[in-house]
C-alpha positions as CSV (number, residue, x, y, z in Angstrom):
1,M,0.2,-0.1,0.1
2,Y,2.9,2.5,0.9
3,G,5.1,1.0,-1.9
4,R,4.6,3.9,-4.2
5,L,5.1,6.4,-1.5
6,F,8.3,4.8,-0.2
7,Q,9.5,4.7,-3.9
8,L,8.9,8.5,-4.1
9,Q,10.7,9.1,-0.8
10,E,13.8,7.3,-2.1
11,E,13.8,9.3,-5.3
12,T,13.4,12.6,-3.5
13,L,16.0,11.6,-0.9
14,K,18.3,10.5,-3.8
15,T,17.8,14.0,-5.5
16,L,18.6,15.9,-2.2
17,A,21.7,13.8,-1.5
18,N,24.1,16.5,-2.3
19,Q,25.5,19.3,-0.3
20,K,24.9,21.9,-2.8
21,R,21.4,20.9,-3.5
22,L,20.7,21.0,0.2
23,E,22.2,24.5,0.4
24,I,20.0,25.5,-2.5
25,V,16.8,24.1,-0.8
26,Q,18.0,26.2,2.4
27,L,18.5,29.3,0.5
28,L,15.2,29.2,-1.1
29,G,13.4,28.3,2.1
30,Q,14.0,32.1,2.7
31,G,12.3,33.0,-0.4
32,E,12.9,33.2,-4.2
33,L,16.3,33.9,-5.5
34,T,17.7,34.5,-9.2
35,V,20.3,32.4,-10.8
36,S,22.9,35.1,-10.2
37,E,22.2,35.7,-6.6
38,M,22.6,31.9,-6.0
39,I,25.9,31.9,-7.8
40,E,27.3,34.3,-5.4
41,M,25.8,32.8,-2.4
42,L,27.0,29.4,-3.4
43,G,30.3,30.2,-5.1
44,I,29.9,27.7,-8.0
45,S,29.9,28.4,-11.5
46,Q,26.6,29.0,-13.5
47,S,26.7,25.8,-15.7
48,N,27.3,23.9,-12.2
49,L,24.4,25.8,-10.7
50,S,22.0,24.9,-13.7
51,Q,22.9,21.2,-13.3
52,H,21.8,21.2,-9.6
53,L,18.7,23.2,-10.5
54,A,17.7,21.1,-13.4
55,V,17.8,18.1,-11.3
56,L,15.7,20.0,-8.4
57,R,13.1,21.0,-11.2
58,R,12.9,17.4,-12.7
59,Y,11.8,16.2,-9.4
60,Q,9.6,19.2,-8.9
61,I,11.3,20.5,-5.6
62,V,11.9,24.0,-7.3
63,A,10.0,25.9,-9.8
64,T,10.6,29.3,-11.7
65,R,9.1,32.3,-12.9
66,K,10.4,34.9,-15.5
67,E,10.4,38.5,-14.9
68,G,12.0,40.6,-17.6
69,L,15.5,39.3,-18.0
70,Y,15.5,37.4,-14.8
71,V,14.6,34.0,-13.9
72,Y,13.6,33.4,-10.1
73,Y,13.6,30.2,-8.4
74,R,11.4,29.0,-5.6
75,L,10.5,26.0,-3.6
76,T,7.5,24.3,-5.0
77,D,6.4,23.6,-1.3
78,G,7.8,24.9,1.8
79,H,7.2,21.5,3.6
80,I,10.6,20.2,1.7
81,A,12.7,23.2,3.8
82,E,10.9,22.0,6.8
83,A,11.9,18.3,6.2
84,I,15.3,19.4,5.6
85,K,15.4,21.3,8.9
86,Q,14.0,18.4,10.8
87,L,16.6,16.2,9.4
88,R,19.2,18.5,10.5
89,E,17.8,18.6,14.0
90,F,17.8,14.7,14.0
91,L,21.6,14.8,13.0
92,K,22.7,17.4,15.7
93,I,21.3,15.2,18.3
94,R,22.6,11.9,16.8
95,Y,26.2,13.5,16.3
96,A,25.8,15.8,19.4
97,Y,29.5,14.1,20.5
98,E,31.4,15.6,17.4
99,P,33.1,19.0,18.3
100,E,31.6,20.9,15.6
101,I,28.1,19.6,16.2
102,T,28.5,20.4,19.9
103,K,29.0,24.2,19.1
104,L,25.7,24.0,17.1
105,N,24.0,22.6,19.9
106,R,25.1,24.9,22.7
107,L,22.7,27.6,21.8
108,N,19.8,25.2,20.4
109,D,16.8,27.5,21.1
110,P,15.9,29.2,17.7
111,A,14.2,32.2,19.9
112,L,17.9,33.1,21.1
113,Y,19.0,33.8,17.5
114,P,18.7,37.1,16.3
115,I,18.2,38.0,12.3
116,V,21.6,38.9,10.9
117,K,23.0,39.9,7.5
118,D,25.4,37.8,5.4
119,P,28.4,40.5,4.9
120,V,29.0,39.2,1.5
121,C,25.6,39.0,-0.3
122,G,23.3,41.0,2.3
123,M,20.9,38.1,2.8
124,R,19.2,38.3,6.0
125,L,18.9,35.0,8.0
126,S,18.7,33.6,11.4
127,E,21.8,32.6,13.0
128,S,20.4,29.2,13.7
129,E,20.0,28.8,9.9
130,A,23.7,30.1,8.8
131,Y,26.0,27.9,6.8
132,A,28.9,29.0,8.6
133,S,29.7,31.6,11.5
134,V,33.1,33.3,12.0
135,M,34.5,35.4,14.8
136,H,36.8,38.3,13.7
137,N,37.9,41.0,16.2
138,N,35.4,39.7,18.6
139,K,32.4,40.4,16.2
140,S,30.3,37.6,14.7
141,Y,29.8,37.2,10.9
142,H,27.3,34.7,9.6
143,F,26.9,33.1,5.9
144,C,24.1,32.0,4.1
145,A,25.9,29.5,2.0
146,S,29.5,28.1,1.2
147,G,30.3,30.7,-1.7
148,C,29.8,33.5,0.7
149,Y,31.8,32.0,3.6
150,D,34.6,31.3,1.2
151,K,34.6,34.8,-0.3
152,F,34.8,36.3,3.2
153,T,37.5,34.2,4.4
154,A,39.8,34.8,1.3
155,H,39.0,38.4,1.4
156,T,38.0,39.4,4.9
157,A,39.0,42.9,4.9
158,R,36.9,43.6,1.6
159,Y,33.6,42.7,3.7
160,I,34.1,43.8,7.1
161,N,31.6,46.8,7.5
162,V,30.1,47.7,11.0
163,K,26.6,47.7,9.5
164,N,26.8,44.0,8.6
165,V,27.9,42.9,12.0
166,N,25.9,41.2,14.5
167,Q,26.3,43.6,17.3
168,G,23.5,42.5,19.6
169,G,23.9,38.6,19.2
170,I,24.4,36.1,21.7
171,P,28.1,35.8,22.4
172,Y,29.3,32.2,21.4
173,A,32.8,30.6,20.9
174,L,33.6,29.0,17.4
C-alpha cells in the first residue's frame, strides 16, 4: 500500500543527496532567488548551478518564474525546507558528540538567535540557519552558504563593515 510513497521518498532523498542541493533548498526556504544571486551565495559556476537546479526541477522541488531578463527560483512547497530542517535537527542530536556539532547545540533554542545579515551578499537570515559563522575581532559574521563564507575568508578586509555585523547577538565560541 505504501510502496509507491516509499519509492517517491527514495527518489526525493536521492535528489537531495548532494550538499549543494541541500544548500539551494535552505536558501530558497528563505524566499525566491535569481540564478546570479545563488551563484554568488554558493560560490559555484553558472553551469554547475544550472545542473543542480535542473535536477531539482525535474523532481519538482523547485519551480521558476520569469520577470524581464531574470529567472526566479522558488521551492514548490515549503514542506521540503521544513523536512530538511527536521533532518538537520535529528543529525544534531545523533552526532552531538562531534566537536563541531557540539558548538551548534550549545545554543539550540531558535528563539535565542537574532536575524543577521550575510556580509558578502546581504541576505538576512537567522543565526540558527547560517551555513557558517566566524568570529573576527570579537565580532560575529554569519553566512547564508558556502560561497559567501569562502569569499569572506579569502578577502576578509573587503567585507568587514560595522553595519553587517551582529552587534546584539548572543556571544558564543567558534
